[in-house]
XYZ file of C-alpha atoms in Angstrom:
372
model
C -52.616 -249.433 24.365
C -49.985 -251.545 22.670
C -50.878 -253.308 19.450
C -49.292 -256.385 18.014
C -45.959 -257.652 19.230
C -44.299 -256.414 16.071
C -45.279 -252.839 16.891
C -44.135 -250.564 19.666
C -45.784 -247.346 20.956
C -43.758 -244.689 22.658
C -44.975 -241.316 23.943
C -43.192 -238.030 24.332
C -44.348 -234.883 26.080
C -43.534 -232.337 23.415
C -41.864 -234.164 20.530
C -43.194 -232.983 17.177
C -41.911 -234.522 13.963
C -42.398 -233.135 10.448
C -45.383 -234.325 8.489
C -47.848 -234.557 11.386
C -49.712 -231.987 13.495
C -49.301 -233.908 16.732
C -46.148 -235.861 16.070
C -44.448 -238.080 13.519
C -43.493 -241.675 12.821
C -40.424 -243.670 11.701
C -39.819 -247.314 10.948
C -37.477 -249.413 12.994
C -36.307 -252.980 13.150
C -38.324 -255.041 15.567
C -37.463 -258.163 17.456
C -36.684 -261.283 15.472
C -36.062 -259.166 12.415
C -39.662 -257.964 12.210
C -40.338 -254.527 10.863
C -42.242 -252.101 13.056
C -43.316 -248.447 13.326
C -42.186 -246.034 16.055
C -45.015 -243.487 16.638
C -44.364 -240.264 18.580
C -47.335 -238.092 19.557
C -47.315 -234.720 21.324
C -49.664 -234.961 24.344
C -50.168 -232.989 27.541
C -47.949 -234.035 30.382
C -50.735 -235.625 32.423
C -52.040 -237.645 29.500
C -48.515 -238.670 28.473
C -47.817 -239.900 31.983
C -51.103 -241.811 32.029
C -50.429 -243.627 28.787
C -46.725 -244.237 29.326
C -47.435 -247.724 30.630
C -49.968 -250.369 29.767
C -53.123 -249.555 31.757
C -55.210 -252.159 33.542
C -58.851 -252.707 32.661
C -60.029 -251.096 35.912
C -57.867 -248.026 35.310
C -59.263 -247.654 31.824
C -62.819 -247.810 33.166
C -62.015 -245.098 35.715
C -60.544 -242.931 32.982
C -63.607 -243.438 30.799
C -65.960 -242.548 33.671
C -63.907 -239.437 34.463
C -63.946 -238.425 30.811
C -67.711 -238.990 30.551
C -68.268 -236.781 33.593
C -66.145 -234.004 32.102
C -67.966 -234.283 28.746
C -71.378 -234.210 30.462
C -70.445 -231.139 32.492
C -69.188 -229.364 29.429
C -72.279 -230.274 27.385
C -74.636 -229.101 30.101
C -72.830 -225.759 30.192
C -73.021 -225.417 26.423
C -76.712 -226.355 26.390
C -77.426 -223.737 29.064
C -75.660 -221.036 27.075
C -77.542 -221.997 23.915
C -80.900 -222.011 25.724
C -80.209 -218.587 27.239
C -79.232 -217.207 23.837
C -82.424 -218.578 22.286
C -84.811 -217.327 25.006
C -83.320 -213.870 25.559
C -83.384 -211.362 22.694
C -80.288 -209.307 21.966
C -79.680 -206.553 24.470
C -79.951 -203.888 21.788
C -83.483 -204.891 20.805
C -84.931 -205.871 24.171
C -88.181 -204.095 25.132
C -87.964 -201.708 22.210
C -90.505 -200.960 19.551
C -91.051 -198.002 17.312
C -93.720 -195.415 18.109
C -95.389 -193.524 15.267
C -97.501 -190.720 16.792
C -98.953 -189.578 13.453
C -100.102 -193.070 12.514
C -101.462 -193.603 16.032
C -103.522 -190.418 15.799
C -104.899 -191.431 12.401
C -105.819 -194.841 13.787
C -107.518 -193.152 16.738
C -109.459 -190.905 14.375
C -110.730 -193.943 12.489
C -111.943 -195.413 15.795
C -114.105 -192.419 16.750
C -117.237 -194.449 15.974
C -116.125 -197.042 18.522
C -115.641 -194.292 21.109
C -119.214 -193.079 20.577
C -120.591 -196.617 20.769
C -118.743 -197.414 23.994
C -119.765 -194.080 25.522
C -123.396 -194.717 24.696
C -123.132 -198.181 26.213
C -121.638 -196.808 29.443
C -124.301 -194.121 29.762
C -127.085 -196.644 29.257
C -125.623 -199.073 31.764
C -125.042 -196.353 34.359
C -128.507 -194.785 34.335
C -130.706 -197.522 32.876
C -132.200 -198.849 36.136
C -131.721 -195.686 38.228
C -134.977 -193.957 39.155
C -133.415 -190.500 38.970
C -131.417 -191.374 35.870
C -128.969 -188.769 34.634
C -130.071 -186.417 37.407
C -127.369 -188.061 39.514
C -124.859 -186.039 37.507
C -126.327 -182.952 39.212
C -126.958 -184.445 42.652
C -123.327 -185.363 43.408
C -121.802 -181.865 42.993
C -124.934 -180.287 44.475
C -124.416 -182.201 47.731
C -120.818 -180.998 47.930
C -122.044 -177.466 47.226
C -124.422 -177.634 50.184
C -121.704 -178.984 52.501
C -119.195 -176.295 51.517
C -121.850 -173.580 51.839
C -122.702 -174.671 55.362
C -119.026 -174.735 56.362
C -118.486 -171.249 54.973
C -121.641 -169.762 56.457
C -120.917 -171.214 59.918
C -117.406 -169.789 59.876
C -115.666 -173.165 59.825
C -113.939 -172.139 56.591
C -112.768 -168.536 56.578
C -112.893 -167.844 52.848
C -113.655 -164.568 51.127
C -116.259 -165.019 48.389
C -116.087 -161.430 47.114
C -119.674 -160.706 48.079
C -121.070 -163.580 46.019
C -123.341 -166.239 47.516
C -121.357 -169.081 48.990
C -123.335 -171.765 47.149
C -122.708 -170.121 43.786
C -119.067 -169.495 44.626
C -118.571 -173.145 45.535
C -120.538 -174.632 42.648
C -118.567 -172.708 39.997
C -115.428 -174.439 41.277
C -117.065 -177.811 41.776
C -118.245 -178.315 38.180
C -114.769 -178.328 36.549
C -113.250 -180.190 39.483
C -115.926 -182.910 39.371
C -115.226 -183.409 35.673
C -111.510 -183.890 36.345
C -112.049 -186.187 39.329
C -114.571 -188.393 37.505
C -112.418 -188.739 34.389
C -109.325 -189.683 36.377
C -111.235 -192.115 38.616
C -113.173 -193.854 35.851
C -110.694 -193.464 33.011
C -107.837 -194.638 35.206
C -109.646 -197.958 35.662
C -110.962 -198.204 32.092
C -108.319 -200.635 30.814
C -108.489 -202.893 33.861
C -112.292 -203.041 33.746
C -112.344 -203.729 29.980
C -109.553 -206.291 29.690
C -111.921 -208.786 28.093
C -112.383 -206.318 25.231
C -108.771 -205.160 25.150
C -107.518 -208.709 24.532
C -110.177 -209.609 21.961
C -110.755 -206.491 19.857
C -108.110 -204.918 17.670
C -108.402 -201.187 18.241
C -106.332 -198.343 19.682
C -106.133 -198.985 23.412
C -106.545 -195.302 24.219
C -110.152 -195.645 23.068
C -111.157 -196.815 26.540
C -109.796 -193.857 28.574
C -111.215 -191.445 25.994
C -114.602 -193.140 26.283
C -114.616 -192.457 30.022
C -113.669 -188.827 29.349
C -116.569 -188.466 26.912
C -119.042 -189.957 29.390
C -117.835 -187.623 32.142
C -118.053 -184.667 29.753
C -121.749 -185.446 29.247
C -122.194 -185.578 33.026
C -120.384 -182.246 33.341
C -122.682 -180.586 30.815
C -125.710 -181.911 32.671
C -124.384 -180.669 36.027
C -123.832 -177.209 34.513
C -127.600 -176.968 33.917
C -127.996 -176.243 37.622
C -126.641 -172.745 36.925
C -129.978 -172.012 35.242
C -131.472 -172.223 38.738
C -128.639 -170.855 40.880
C -128.130 -167.581 39.025
C -131.802 -166.520 39.194
C -131.904 -167.436 42.880
C -128.823 -165.327 43.617
C -130.086 -162.431 41.501
C -126.900 -162.327 39.410
C -125.896 -163.400 35.927
C -122.679 -164.571 34.247
C -120.304 -161.733 33.339
C -119.298 -160.933 29.779
C -115.825 -162.306 30.437
C -117.372 -165.781 30.475
C -116.244 -165.973 26.833
C -112.805 -166.999 28.182
C -114.225 -170.146 29.767
C -113.857 -172.340 26.606
C -110.134 -171.502 26.466
C -109.687 -172.561 30.074
C -111.727 -175.714 29.510
C -109.578 -176.762 26.549
C -106.469 -176.560 28.744
C -108.212 -178.494 31.503
C -109.323 -181.215 29.089
C -105.761 -181.578 27.757
C -104.360 -181.963 31.263
C -107.143 -184.327 32.294
C -106.667 -186.643 29.315
C -102.892 -186.686 29.809
C -103.206 -187.655 33.471
C -105.854 -190.259 32.632
C -103.683 -191.904 29.976
C -100.797 -192.168 32.413
C -102.874 -193.580 35.260
C -104.803 -196.025 33.065
C -101.699 -197.643 31.568
C -99.702 -197.668 34.813
C -102.624 -199.249 36.694
C -102.437 -202.277 34.373
C -98.899 -202.984 35.604
C -99.321 -201.699 39.181
C -102.720 -202.763 40.476
C -102.090 -201.151 43.873
C -102.549 -197.760 42.242
C -106.305 -198.282 41.984
C -106.509 -198.309 45.786
C -104.515 -195.084 46.048
C -106.441 -193.331 43.306
C -109.418 -192.396 45.474
C -107.148 -191.004 48.188
C -105.213 -188.913 45.677
C -108.412 -187.454 44.209
C -109.774 -186.564 47.648
C -106.485 -184.917 48.584
C -106.559 -182.906 45.363
C -109.962 -181.482 46.272
C -108.434 -179.622 49.225
C -105.166 -178.488 47.631
C -106.956 -177.135 44.542
C -108.871 -173.808 44.868
C -112.321 -175.357 44.596
C -113.861 -173.895 47.752
C -111.500 -170.922 47.891
C -109.816 -168.668 45.341
C -106.127 -168.201 44.619
C -106.388 -164.679 46.015
C -106.905 -166.246 49.444
C -103.523 -167.981 49.310
C -100.809 -165.249 49.368
C -100.333 -163.622 52.744
C -103.336 -165.456 54.197
C -103.574 -168.497 56.370
C -105.119 -171.421 54.576
C -105.540 -174.134 57.166
C -103.000 -172.127 59.227
C -100.229 -172.637 56.657
C -99.105 -169.326 55.066
C -97.945 -169.636 51.452
C -95.698 -166.810 50.133
C -96.642 -165.105 46.884
C -93.463 -166.101 45.049
C -94.352 -169.784 45.464
C -97.636 -169.499 43.581
C -95.848 -170.172 40.273
C -94.351 -173.365 41.670
C -97.756 -174.263 43.067
C -99.219 -173.826 39.576
C -96.661 -176.234 38.101
C -97.586 -178.891 40.644
C -101.338 -178.274 40.335
C -102.161 -176.882 36.848
C -105.888 -177.010 37.662
C -105.526 -174.214 40.227
C -105.333 -171.226 37.817
C -107.900 -172.847 35.518
C -110.613 -173.302 38.138
C -109.799 -169.944 39.670
C -109.905 -168.369 36.196
C -113.347 -169.825 35.517
C -114.590 -168.341 38.779
C -113.029 -164.942 38.036
C -114.524 -164.758 34.531
C -118.004 -166.049 35.390
C -118.672 -164.375 38.733
C -116.428 -161.291 38.971
C -116.074 -160.208 35.359
C -112.270 -160.328 35.572
C -109.830 -161.792 33.091
C -107.931 -164.919 34.096
C -104.437 -164.539 35.492
C -102.777 -165.209 32.160
C -99.300 -165.664 33.612
C -100.413 -168.599 35.716
C -102.715 -169.837 32.957
C -99.719 -169.870 30.594
C -97.759 -172.026 33.027
C -100.756 -174.334 33.313
C -101.040 -174.559 29.516
C -97.377 -175.561 29.152
C -97.625 -178.183 31.895
C -100.873 -179.511 30.423
C -99.344 -179.821 26.965
C -96.317 -181.675 28.322
C -98.591 -183.956 30.337
C -100.770 -184.740 27.319
C -97.865 -185.496 24.966
C -95.889 -187.390 27.590
C -98.937 -189.381 28.668
C -99.743 -190.333 25.079
C -96.178 -191.469 24.340
C -95.981 -193.428 27.596
C -99.311 -195.068 26.819
C -98.159 -196.140 23.348
C -94.889 -197.361 24.806
C -96.492 -199.665 27.374
C -99.643 -200.771 25.578
C -97.934 -203.741 23.897
C -97.468 -205.468 27.244
C -101.091 -205.261 28.360
C -101.933 -208.771 27.156
C -98.899 -210.219 28.976
C -99.864 -208.915 32.419
C -103.663 -209.016 32.052
């Protein structure tokens, strides 16, 4: 906009004079002998054309409104970028935290008193008002034993028991399987059912699945007392090779805890898994040699599906409990050593499952409070 009459403004598209970043200035003689200043400024072509003539008041208002709109759009874009940068962490550090297995194990060891207290609480709550009390730990596998015995004796299930009574043959497989099924079913839901404690008490989160495993171990020991009745009735006794049973149980416990850790932490994020858990456990009862032995699989028809011998190793990888339960039956009833080749595969898979389950649990435990 022009100033006083004694001054004159002129614009150039790309004129740049020394002494100024955007242009320069020089004095000239104005009208009536007045002195003035000639100012030359380097501007974009569109702006130079807009300011080349004196603008009307309405034109200036339109320019100001257009400029305000451009400034507002630019500011809103900048504000959005700043807000996104503040809310989102850097990509290199997103969802990452360090895992210290040794420190986690020491912390878990210090919480062993809490595990005992929670296990005692669960046992009291479970059997406190039950008339039969802890006898239910025996009744559940005993009912399955009776059902399987009837199916075998009536010829519905064509399974060779090696001359042993069908009830004893079935119950030897049911005791370790019931332990696994109960730990997975109860331990898999332990975090979801104890969220009020998880979010209020500072303790290792794996305490809750381990508590369920301890409670189910007590039930398993109680259910094993039925052997004191079954062996005298059958007129037999455990073979000397029963000394291998603790080795097989250690491998089973490792696999069971690993699976339980995985299911318990995944169930917190995927609640649909708790509805599938019962179906998976029931399916496992039939694909695991609980009511039959692994010797019935090769070359035989199990549910009319022949399984070749060379696939037994692959079958062991998928179901590590198979050689363990079959090994317990071989050592207790038949006086035979376990099939160590398959037991070795089961031990490797169980170790990987335990370590992988523990690391996955520690990886995901920090988000429990966010999704609870």
